């Protein structure tokens, strides 16, 4: 029985690859893709979700949620690495829909439609998740599980010395979500930074004769340029893809129950995720945190999953142009 999944994303190249894998994975039923501002402004994130769908044309198109700006605006963005449009500056064409409902409404609808059966994979700031929980106070009890990509446990941040990007973009939303009673898993930078795609891995991706291969090669090569120019790295970090593999193959990870919260006012520490690891903790456990990863296993699963996706996509009739 495939897992019902809502992808909440701020595409972002790593978001886009995770969505491609999920859309064609026989063990995943993508019931909705809800966009959120983060790497790119809300409207661009909503457009990028539609670009991904039109480029890979999955067997079943999920519901789409439209992103709206967080209450306090976005303090930063990720276009230095992901390009001006968030997808490598490839300037994909797409017919943007005007009839989309807000992401938090779509989340409430889809969770209510399948109580305790939906997994939410949060690959961006937690704005939509917090808004859905505030809109429907019963929702935290109805979500099957919430997997959050982001935060740090022991390592440094990536947008400030203390904070990871997704949490930093909307710390108040993150605190709201951390403090809800739903079953939560965190895939922090301590783990996702260990899984790096180098050029030799890029050669193993599906080739350009497949639409999946064409799409992921275009955006990942752009990401490679971004990581080299901005971070001096000869590799790409694919945080959200690691988050998806944690959903489909949790056996490749070690999880530890922890008590975590989010700094919402610190001058230097705004957006930091803080965990009570004192010998006698006072905080109650509220989240299972990935502390170890089989990085070779994750990398092999990414390559396997993308080739399987390419095979499924090519077995379908080609998309009707202009769709
Ligand atoms: O810190 C990494 C996270 O921030 C990833 O989800 C990336 O896409 C950005 O959203
Ligand atoms: Ca993301």
mmCIF file of C-alpha atoms and ligand atoms in Angstrom:
data_model
loop_
_atom_site.group_PDB
_atom_site.id
_atom_site.type_symbol
_atom_site.label_atom_id
_atom_site.label_comp_id
_atom_site.label_asym_id
_atom_site.label_seq_id
_atom_site.Cartn_x
_atom_site.Cartn_y
_atom_site.Cartn_z
ATOM 1 C CA UNK A 1 0.000 0.000 0.000
ATOM 2 C CA UNK A 2 1.725 3.275 -1.055
ATOM 3 C CA UNK A 3 2.270 5.939 1.612
ATOM 4 C CA UNK A 4 0.080 9.031 1.185
ATOM 5 C CA UNK A 5 2.457 12.004 1.172
ATOM 6 C CA UNK A 6 2.103 15.772 1.012
ATOM 7 C CA UNK A 7 5.303 17.447 -0.232
ATOM 8 C CA UNK A 8 5.584 20.963 1.218
ATOM 9 C CA UNK A 9 8.348 22.573 -0.836
ATOM 10 C CA UNK A 10 10.168 25.826 -1.676
ATOM 11 C CA UNK A 11 11.734 24.725 -4.992
ATOM 12 C CA UNK A 12 14.749 24.952 -4.856
ATOM 13 C CA UNK A 13 16.684 22.346 -6.825
ATOM 14 C CA UNK A 14 16.902 19.769 -4.047
ATOM 15 C CA UNK A 15 13.139 20.111 -3.457
ATOM 16 C CA UNK A 16 12.586 19.557 -7.194
ATOM 17 C CA UNK A 17 14.636 16.344 -7.309
ATOM 18 C CA UNK A 18 12.849 15.000 -4.219
ATOM 19 C CA UNK A 19 9.465 15.711 -5.839
ATOM 20 C CA UNK A 20 10.535 13.975 -9.073
ATOM 21 C CA UNK A 21 11.524 10.865 -7.115
ATOM 22 C CA UNK A 22 8.311 10.860 -5.070
ATOM 23 C CA UNK A 23 6.000 11.321 -8.062
ATOM 24 C CA UNK A 24 7.191 8.084 -9.692
ATOM 25 C CA UNK A 25 7.870 5.965 -6.587
ATOM 26 C CA UNK A 26 5.342 3.087 -6.455
ATOM 27 C CA UNK A 27 5.537 3.208 -2.636
ATOM 28 C CA UNK A 28 4.519 6.869 -2.535
ATOM 29 C CA UNK A 29 1.133 8.406 -3.390
ATOM 30 C CA UNK A 30 1.736 12.165 -3.708
ATOM 31 C CA UNK A 31 -1.683 13.465 -2.680
ATOM 32 C CA UNK A 32 -0.565 17.128 -2.827
ATOM 33 C CA UNK A 33 2.406 19.367 -3.467
ATOM 34 C CA UNK A 34 2.056 22.555 -1.431
ATOM 35 C CA UNK A 35 4.416 25.405 -2.188
ATOM 36 C CA UNK A 36 5.976 27.729 0.368
ATOM 37 C CA UNK A 37 8.253 30.746 0.000
ATOM 38 C CA UNK A 38 11.845 30.193 1.045
ATOM 39 C CA UNK A 39 14.516 29.598 -1.577
ATOM 40 C CA UNK A 40 12.367 31.806 -3.810
ATOM 41 C CA UNK A 41 9.432 34.170 -3.159
ATOM 42 C CA UNK A 42 5.990 32.530 -2.730
ATOM 43 C CA UNK A 43 4.714 33.162 -6.264
ATOM 44 C CA UNK A 44 7.914 31.760 -7.783
ATOM 45 C CA UNK A 45 7.689 28.687 -5.543
ATOM 46 C CA UNK A 46 4.110 28.098 -6.718
ATOM 47 C CA UNK A 47 5.212 28.510 -10.351
ATOM 48 C CA UNK A 48 8.170 26.161 -9.841
ATOM 49 C CA UNK A 49 5.927 23.385 -8.532
ATOM 50 C CA UNK A 50 3.991 23.645 -11.800
ATOM 51 C CA UNK A 51 7.231 23.668 -13.800
ATOM 52 C CA UNK A 52 8.318 20.403 -12.155
ATOM 53 C CA UNK A 53 4.980 18.736 -12.913
ATOM 54 C CA UNK A 54 4.928 19.938 -16.516
ATOM 55 C CA UNK A 55 8.527 18.844 -17.106
ATOM 56 C CA UNK A 56 8.165 15.301 -15.767
ATOM 57 C CA UNK A 57 4.418 14.762 -16.341
ATOM 58 C CA UNK A 58 3.734 12.059 -13.696
ATOM 59 C CA UNK A 59 1.125 9.319 -14.207
ATOM 60 C CA UNK A 60 -1.119 11.092 -11.649
ATOM 61 C CA UNK A 61 -1.063 14.825 -11.043
ATOM 62 C CA UNK A 62 -1.448 15.744 -7.342
ATOM 63 C CA UNK A 63 -3.317 18.733 -5.940
ATOM 64 C CA UNK A 64 -1.194 21.892 -5.832
ATOM 65 C CA UNK A 65 -1.242 24.461 -3.028
ATOM 66 C CA UNK A 66 -0.315 28.087 -3.614
ATOM 67 C CA UNK A 67 2.293 29.709 -1.366
ATOM 68 C CA UNK A 68 1.548 32.889 0.538
ATOM 69 C CA UNK A 69 4.086 35.129 2.269
ATOM 70 C CA UNK A 70 4.923 34.433 5.923
ATOM 71 C CA UNK A 71 3.535 36.931 8.439
ATOM 72 C CA UNK A 72 6.906 38.606 8.916
ATOM 73 C CA UNK A 73 8.111 38.351 5.315
ATOM 74 C CA UNK A 74 11.082 36.280 4.164
ATOM 75 C CA UNK A 75 14.390 37.365 5.771
ATOM 76 C CA UNK A 76 16.539 35.730 3.082
ATOM 77 C CA UNK A 77 16.386 33.431 0.030
ATOM 78 C CA UNK A 78 18.378 30.769 -1.758
ATOM 79 C CA UNK A 79 18.803 32.177 -5.250
ATOM 80 C CA UNK A 80 22.561 32.655 -4.863
ATOM 81 C CA UNK A 81 22.914 28.886 -5.131
ATOM 82 C CA UNK A 82 19.747 27.896 -7.013
ATOM 83 C CA UNK A 83 19.714 30.715 -9.577
ATOM 84 C CA UNK A 84 17.323 33.621 -10.158
ATOM 85 C CA UNK A 85 14.249 31.398 -10.651
ATOM 86 C CA UNK A 86 15.243 28.830 -8.013
ATOM 87 C CA UNK A 87 15.626 26.077 -10.627
ATOM 88 C CA UNK A 88 19.058 26.900 -11.943
ATOM 89 C CA UNK A 89 17.973 29.819 -14.121
ATOM 90 C CA UNK A 90 16.931 27.362 -16.838
ATOM 91 C CA UNK A 91 13.836 29.519 -17.591
ATOM 92 C CA UNK A 92 11.380 26.642 -18.034
ATOM 93 C CA UNK A 93 8.067 27.586 -19.672
ATOM 94 C CA UNK A 94 4.819 26.691 -17.898
ATOM 95 C CA UNK A 95 1.124 27.595 -18.107
ATOM 96 C CA UNK A 96 0.560 28.885 -14.554
ATOM 97 C CA UNK A 97 -2.842 27.994 -13.082
ATOM 98 C CA UNK A 98 -4.847 30.826 -11.457
ATOM 99 C CA UNK A 99 -7.357 28.677 -9.583
ATOM 100 C CA UNK A 100 -5.100 27.270 -6.871
ATOM 101 C CA UNK A 101 -6.148 27.200 -3.210
ATOM 102 C CA UNK A 102 -3.733 28.314 -0.444
ATOM 103 C CA UNK A 103 -1.281 25.625 0.660
ATOM 104 C CA UNK A 104 -2.529 25.517 4.262
ATOM 105 C CA UNK A 105 -6.104 24.885 3.030
ATOM 106 C CA UNK A 106 -4.931 22.019 0.805
ATOM 107 C CA UNK A 107 -2.991 20.502 3.727
ATOM 108 C CA UNK A 108 -6.070 20.650 5.973
ATOM 109 C CA UNK A 109 -8.281 19.121 3.259
ATOM 110 C CA UNK A 110 -5.937 16.246 2.405
ATOM 111 C CA UNK A 111 -5.158 15.331 6.043
ATOM 112 C CA UNK A 112 -8.880 15.428 6.920
ATOM 113 C CA UNK A 113 -9.597 13.215 3.875
ATOM 114 C CA UNK A 114 -7.315 10.476 5.259
ATOM 115 C CA UNK A 115 -7.050 10.820 9.057
ATOM 116 C CA UNK A 116 -3.771 9.494 10.540
ATOM 117 C CA UNK A 117 -2.740 8.201 7.098
ATOM 118 C CA UNK A 118 -0.903 11.153 5.561
ATOM 119 C CA UNK A 119 2.804 11.886 5.915
ATOM 120 C CA UNK A 120 3.824 15.505 5.419
ATOM 121 C CA UNK A 121 7.395 15.937 4.106
ATOM 122 C CA UNK A 122 8.328 19.533 4.962
ATOM 123 C CA UNK A 123 11.199 20.586 2.690
ATOM 124 C CA UNK A 124 10.937 24.341 3.244
ATOM 125 C CA UNK A 125 10.081 26.866 5.947
ATOM 126 C CA UNK A 126 7.281 25.612 8.216
ATOM 127 C CA UNK A 127 4.901 28.497 7.421
ATOM 128 C CA UNK A 128 2.218 26.319 5.783
ATOM 129 C CA UNK A 129 2.372 23.591 8.423
ATOM 130 C CA UNK A 130 1.976 26.076 11.281
ATOM 131 C CA UNK A 131 -0.878 27.853 9.477
ATOM 132 C CA UNK A 132 -2.652 24.541 8.841
ATOM 133 C CA UNK A 133 -2.333 23.612 12.534
ATOM 134 C CA UNK A 134 -3.623 27.030 13.604
ATOM 135 C CA UNK A 135 -6.468 26.851 11.045
ATOM 136 C CA UNK A 136 -7.576 23.409 12.287
ATOM 137 C CA UNK A 137 -6.480 22.743 15.908
ATOM 138 C CA UNK A 138 -7.379 19.052 15.598
ATOM 139 C CA UNK A 139 -5.004 18.600 12.657
ATOM 140 C CA UNK A 140 -1.874 17.699 14.692
ATOM 141 C CA UNK A 141 -3.794 14.662 15.973
ATOM 142 C CA UNK A 142 -4.880 13.692 12.443
ATOM 143 C CA UNK A 143 -1.503 13.884 10.673
ATOM 144 C CA UNK A 144 0.105 10.443 10.299
ATOM 145 C CA UNK A 145 3.617 11.823 10.675
ATOM 146 C CA UNK A 146 5.540 15.001 9.918
ATOM 147 C CA UNK A 147 9.085 14.764 8.563
ATOM 148 C CA UNK A 148 10.960 18.069 8.770
ATOM 149 C CA UNK A 149 14.105 18.707 6.712
ATOM 150 C CA UNK A 150 16.181 21.289 8.519
ATOM 151 C CA UNK A 151 17.566 22.458 11.819
ATOM 152 C CA UNK A 152 20.882 21.475 13.381
ATOM 153 C CA UNK A 153 21.761 19.507 16.491
ATOM 154 C CA UNK A 154 25.512 19.852 17.043
ATOM 155 C CA UNK A 155 26.751 21.342 13.797
ATOM 156 C CA UNK A 156 26.726 24.959 12.562
ATOM 157 C CA UNK A 157 23.896 26.555 10.646
ATOM 158 C CA UNK A 158 24.031 27.259 6.924
ATOM 159 C CA UNK A 159 22.324 30.657 6.739
ATOM 160 C CA UNK A 160 23.746 32.029 10.008
ATOM 161 C CA UNK A 161 26.334 30.476 12.336
ATOM 162 C CA UNK A 162 23.461 29.225 14.511
ATOM 163 C CA UNK A 163 20.527 28.590 12.167
ATOM 164 C CA UNK A 164 19.582 26.352 9.257
ATOM 165 C CA UNK A 165 17.771 28.009 6.328
ATOM 166 C CA UNK A 166 14.253 26.467 6.595
ATOM 167 C CA UNK A 167 13.950 27.215 10.311
ATOM 168 C CA UNK A 168 15.535 30.666 9.985
ATOM 169 C CA UNK A 169 13.031 31.755 7.318
ATOM 170 C CA UNK A 170 10.093 31.448 9.734
ATOM 171 C CA UNK A 171 11.255 30.701 13.311
ATOM 172 C CA UNK A 172 7.869 31.403 14.892
ATOM 173 C CA UNK A 173 6.202 28.884 12.569
ATOM 174 C CA UNK A 174 8.927 26.361 13.396
ATOM 175 C CA UNK A 175 8.400 26.856 17.144
ATOM 176 C CA UNK A 176 4.629 26.397 16.687
ATOM 177 C CA UNK A 177 5.220 23.130 14.823
ATOM 178 C CA UNK A 178 7.858 21.818 17.252
ATOM 179 C CA UNK A 179 5.369 22.376 20.093
ATOM 180 C CA UNK A 180 2.456 20.496 18.504
ATOM 181 C CA UNK A 181 1.687 16.910 19.601
ATOM 182 C CA UNK A 182 1.914 15.330 16.119
ATOM 183 C CA UNK A 183 4.476 12.575 15.446
ATOM 184 C CA UNK A 184 7.549 14.453 14.242
ATOM 185 C CA UNK A 185 10.872 13.458 12.687
ATOM 186 C CA UNK A 186 13.762 15.879 12.043
ATOM 187 C CA UNK A 187 16.405 15.375 9.335
ATOM 188 C CA UNK A 188 18.978 18.017 10.348
ATOM 189 C CA UNK A 189 22.023 19.432 8.561
ATOM 190 C CA UNK A 190 24.216 17.201 10.768
ATOM 191 C CA UNK A 191 22.921 14.339 8.591
ATOM 192 C CA UNK A 192 21.975 15.940 5.248
ATOM 193 C CA UNK A 193 25.376 17.650 4.867
ATOM 194 C CA UNK A 194 27.004 14.206 4.815
ATOM 195 C CA UNK A 195 25.252 13.230 1.544
ATOM 196 C CA UNK A 196 27.013 15.066 -1.298
ATOM 197 C CA UNK A 197 26.558 14.519 -5.046
ATOM 198 C CA UNK A 198 29.897 14.878 -6.835
ATOM 199 C CA UNK A 199 30.400 15.124 -10.609
ATOM 200 C CA UNK A 200 31.000 11.396 -10.979
ATOM 201 C CA UNK A 201 27.600 10.782 -9.354
ATOM 202 C CA UNK A 202 25.978 13.204 -11.793
ATOM 203 C CA UNK A 203 27.250 11.005 -14.636
ATOM 204 C CA UNK A 204 25.225 8.107 -13.185
ATOM 205 C CA UNK A 205 21.890 9.956 -13.502
ATOM 206 C CA UNK A 206 19.368 8.886 -16.178
ATOM 207 C CA UNK A 207 20.547 10.231 -19.548
ATOM 208 C CA UNK A 208 19.046 12.975 -21.726
ATOM 209 C CA UNK A 209 17.013 10.518 -23.769
ATOM 210 C CA UNK A 210 14.565 10.515 -20.819
ATOM 211 C CA UNK A 211 12.543 13.526 -19.644
ATOM 212 C CA UNK A 212 13.513 12.795 -16.030
ATOM 213 C CA UNK A 213 17.184 12.682 -17.062
ATOM 214 C CA UNK A 214 16.910 15.915 -19.059
ATOM 215 C CA UNK A 215 15.219 17.757 -16.174
ATOM 216 C CA UNK A 216 17.395 16.597 -13.256
ATOM 217 C CA UNK A 217 20.640 16.950 -15.221
ATOM 218 C CA UNK A 218 19.782 20.545 -16.207
ATOM 219 C CA UNK A 219 18.950 21.664 -12.665
ATOM 220 C CA UNK A 220 21.654 19.647 -10.870
ATOM 221 C CA UNK A 221 24.413 20.932 -13.157
ATOM 222 C CA UNK A 222 23.163 24.453 -12.362
ATOM 223 C CA UNK A 223 23.244 23.618 -8.643
ATOM 224 C CA UNK A 224 26.793 22.331 -9.062
ATOM 225 C CA UNK A 225 27.815 25.738 -10.457
ATOM 226 C CA UNK A 226 26.016 27.479 -7.585
ATOM 227 C CA UNK A 227 27.677 25.392 -4.860
ATOM 228 C CA UNK A 228 31.102 25.869 -6.492
ATOM 229 C CA UNK A 229 30.710 29.654 -6.848
ATOM 230 C CA UNK A 230 29.072 30.319 -3.475
ATOM 231 C CA UNK A 231 30.634 27.691 -1.209
ATOM 232 C CA UNK A 232 33.734 26.580 -3.111
ATOM 233 C CA UNK A 233 32.348 23.033 -2.986
ATOM 234 C CA UNK A 234 32.927 20.525 -5.809
ATOM 235 C CA UNK A 235 29.676 18.829 -4.811
ATOM 236 C CA UNK A 236 25.959 19.464 -4.287
ATOM 237 C CA UNK A 237 24.113 19.038 -1.013
ATOM 238 C CA UNK A 238 20.646 17.604 -1.624
ATOM 239 C CA UNK A 239 19.000 18.079 1.766
ATOM 240 C CA UNK A 240 15.381 17.491 0.701
ATOM 241 C CA UNK A 241 16.274 14.376 -1.278
ATOM 242 C CA UNK A 242 17.826 12.943 1.898
ATOM 243 C CA UNK A 243 14.560 13.802 3.645
ATOM 244 C CA UNK A 244 12.581 11.822 1.062
ATOM 245 C CA UNK A 245 14.895 8.815 1.433
ATOM 246 C CA UNK A 246 14.352 9.018 5.211
ATOM 247 C CA UNK A 247 10.621 8.670 4.435
ATOM 248 C CA UNK A 248 10.971 5.768 1.969
ATOM 249 C CA UNK A 249 13.967 4.013 3.592
ATOM 250 C CA UNK A 250 14.128 4.881 7.318
ATOM 251 C CA UNK A 251 16.356 1.825 7.823
ATOM 252 C CA UNK A 252 19.220 3.872 6.357
ATOM 253 C CA UNK A 253 19.028 6.279 9.310
ATOM 254 C CA UNK A 254 19.393 6.189 13.099
ATOM 255 C CA UNK A 255 16.790 8.198 15.019
ATOM 256 C CA UNK A 256 16.997 9.381 18.637
ATOM 257 C CA UNK A 257 14.033 10.783 20.605
ATOM 258 C CA UNK A 258 14.892 14.332 21.728
ATOM 259 C CA UNK A 259 13.334 17.428 23.300
ATOM 260 C CA UNK A 260 13.691 20.336 20.896
ATOM 261 C CA UNK A 261 12.565 23.940 20.489
ATOM 262 C CA UNK A 262 13.331 26.959 18.307
ATOM 263 C CA UNK A 263 14.909 30.318 19.190
ATOM 264 C CA UNK A 264 12.550 33.075 17.988
ATOM 265 C CA UNK A 265 14.161 36.303 19.299
ATOM 266 C CA UNK A 266 17.946 35.883 19.537
ATOM 267 C CA UNK A 267 20.070 38.544 17.837
ATOM 268 C CA UNK A 268 22.769 35.986 16.959
ATOM 269 C CA UNK A 269 20.771 32.804 17.474
ATOM 270 C CA UNK A 270 17.441 33.551 15.739
ATOM 271 C CA UNK A 271 16.153 30.330 14.130
ATOM 272 C CA UNK A 272 18.516 28.037 16.040
ATOM 273 C CA UNK A 273 17.080 24.631 16.976
ATOM 274 C CA UNK A 274 17.884 23.913 20.615
ATOM 275 C CA UNK A 275 17.800 20.438 22.212
ATOM 276 C CA UNK A 276 17.754 19.593 25.934
ATOM 277 C CA UNK A 277 20.540 17.009 26.220
ATOM 278 C CA UNK A 278 21.360 17.695 29.851
ATOM 279 C CA UNK A 279 22.079 14.695 32.032
ATOM 280 C CA UNK A 280 18.670 15.227 33.642
ATOM 281 C CA UNK A 281 16.619 16.964 30.933
ATOM 282 C CA UNK A 282 13.709 19.166 31.983
ATOM 283 C CA UNK A 283 12.079 19.326 28.550
ATOM 284 C CA UNK A 284 9.846 16.472 27.361
ATOM 285 C CA UNK A 285 10.777 14.490 24.249
ATOM 286 C CA UNK A 286 8.822 15.844 21.243
ATOM 287 C CA UNK A 287 10.710 14.822 18.107
ATOM 288 C CA UNK A 288 12.730 11.877 16.724
ATOM 289 C CA UNK A 289 15.971 13.264 15.276
ATOM 290 C CA UNK A 290 18.140 11.547 12.654
ATOM 291 C CA UNK A 291 21.622 11.331 14.158
ATOM 292 C CA UNK A 292 23.338 8.912 11.735
ATOM 293 C CA UNK A 293 22.951 8.048 8.044
ATOM 294 C CA UNK A 294 24.226 5.334 5.697
ATOM 295 C CA UNK A 295 25.327 7.924 3.139
ATOM 296 C CA UNK A 296 26.468 5.415 0.509
ATOM 297 C CA UNK A 297 23.131 3.625 0.896
ATOM 298 C CA UNK A 298 21.273 6.917 0.442
ATOM 299 C CA UNK A 299 23.312 7.831 -2.654
ATOM 300 C CA UNK A 300 22.661 4.420 -4.230
ATOM 301 C CA UNK A 301 18.936 4.752 -3.471
ATOM 302 C CA UNK A 302 18.836 8.192 -5.150
ATOM 303 C CA UNK A 303 20.387 6.833 -8.354
ATOM 304 C CA UNK A 304 18.152 3.722 -8.289
ATOM 305 C CA UNK A 305 15.019 5.791 -7.660
ATOM 306 C CA UNK A 306 15.747 8.276 -10.468
ATOM 307 C CA UNK A 307 16.407 5.489 -12.989
ATOM 308 C CA UNK A 308 13.204 3.749 -11.936
ATOM 309 C CA UNK A 309 11.350 7.063 -12.284
ATOM 310 C CA UNK A 310 12.819 7.587 -15.751
ATOM 311 C CA UNK A 311 11.715 4.100 -16.823
ATOM 312 C CA UNK A 312 8.134 4.720 -15.607
ATOM 313 C CA UNK A 313 8.023 8.165 -17.224
ATOM 314 C CA UNK A 314 9.218 6.831 -20.586
ATOM 315 C CA UNK A 315 6.635 4.047 -20.469
ATOM 316 C CA UNK A 316 3.890 6.712 -20.399
ATOM 317 C CA UNK A 317 2.664 8.544 -23.546
ATOM 318 C CA UNK A 318 4.678 11.807 -23.990
ATOM 319 C CA UNK A 319 3.111 14.935 -22.468
ATOM 320 C CA UNK A 320 0.829 16.908 -24.754
ATOM 321 C CA UNK A 321 2.773 20.087 -25.616
ATOM 322 C CA UNK A 322 1.551 23.178 -23.811
ATOM 323 C CA UNK A 323 -0.026 21.118 -21.014
HETATM 324 O O1 LIG B 1 18.978 24.177 4.593
HETATM 325 C C1 LIG B 1 18.612 23.397 3.479
HETATM 326 C C2 LIG B 1 17.156 23.568 3.163
HETATM 327 O O2 LIG B 1 16.879 24.934 2.857
HETATM 328 C C3 LIG B 1 16.717 22.795 1.907
HETATM 329 O O3 LIG B 1 15.373 22.411 2.060
HETATM 330 C C4 LIG B 1 16.849 23.805 0.817
HETATM 331 O O4 LIG B 1 15.991 23.506 -0.293
HETATM 332 C C5 LIG B 1 16.383 25.051 1.515
HETATM 333 O O5 LIG B 1 14.943 25.044 1.508
HETATM 334 CA CA1 LIG B 2 13.785 23.155 0.363
#
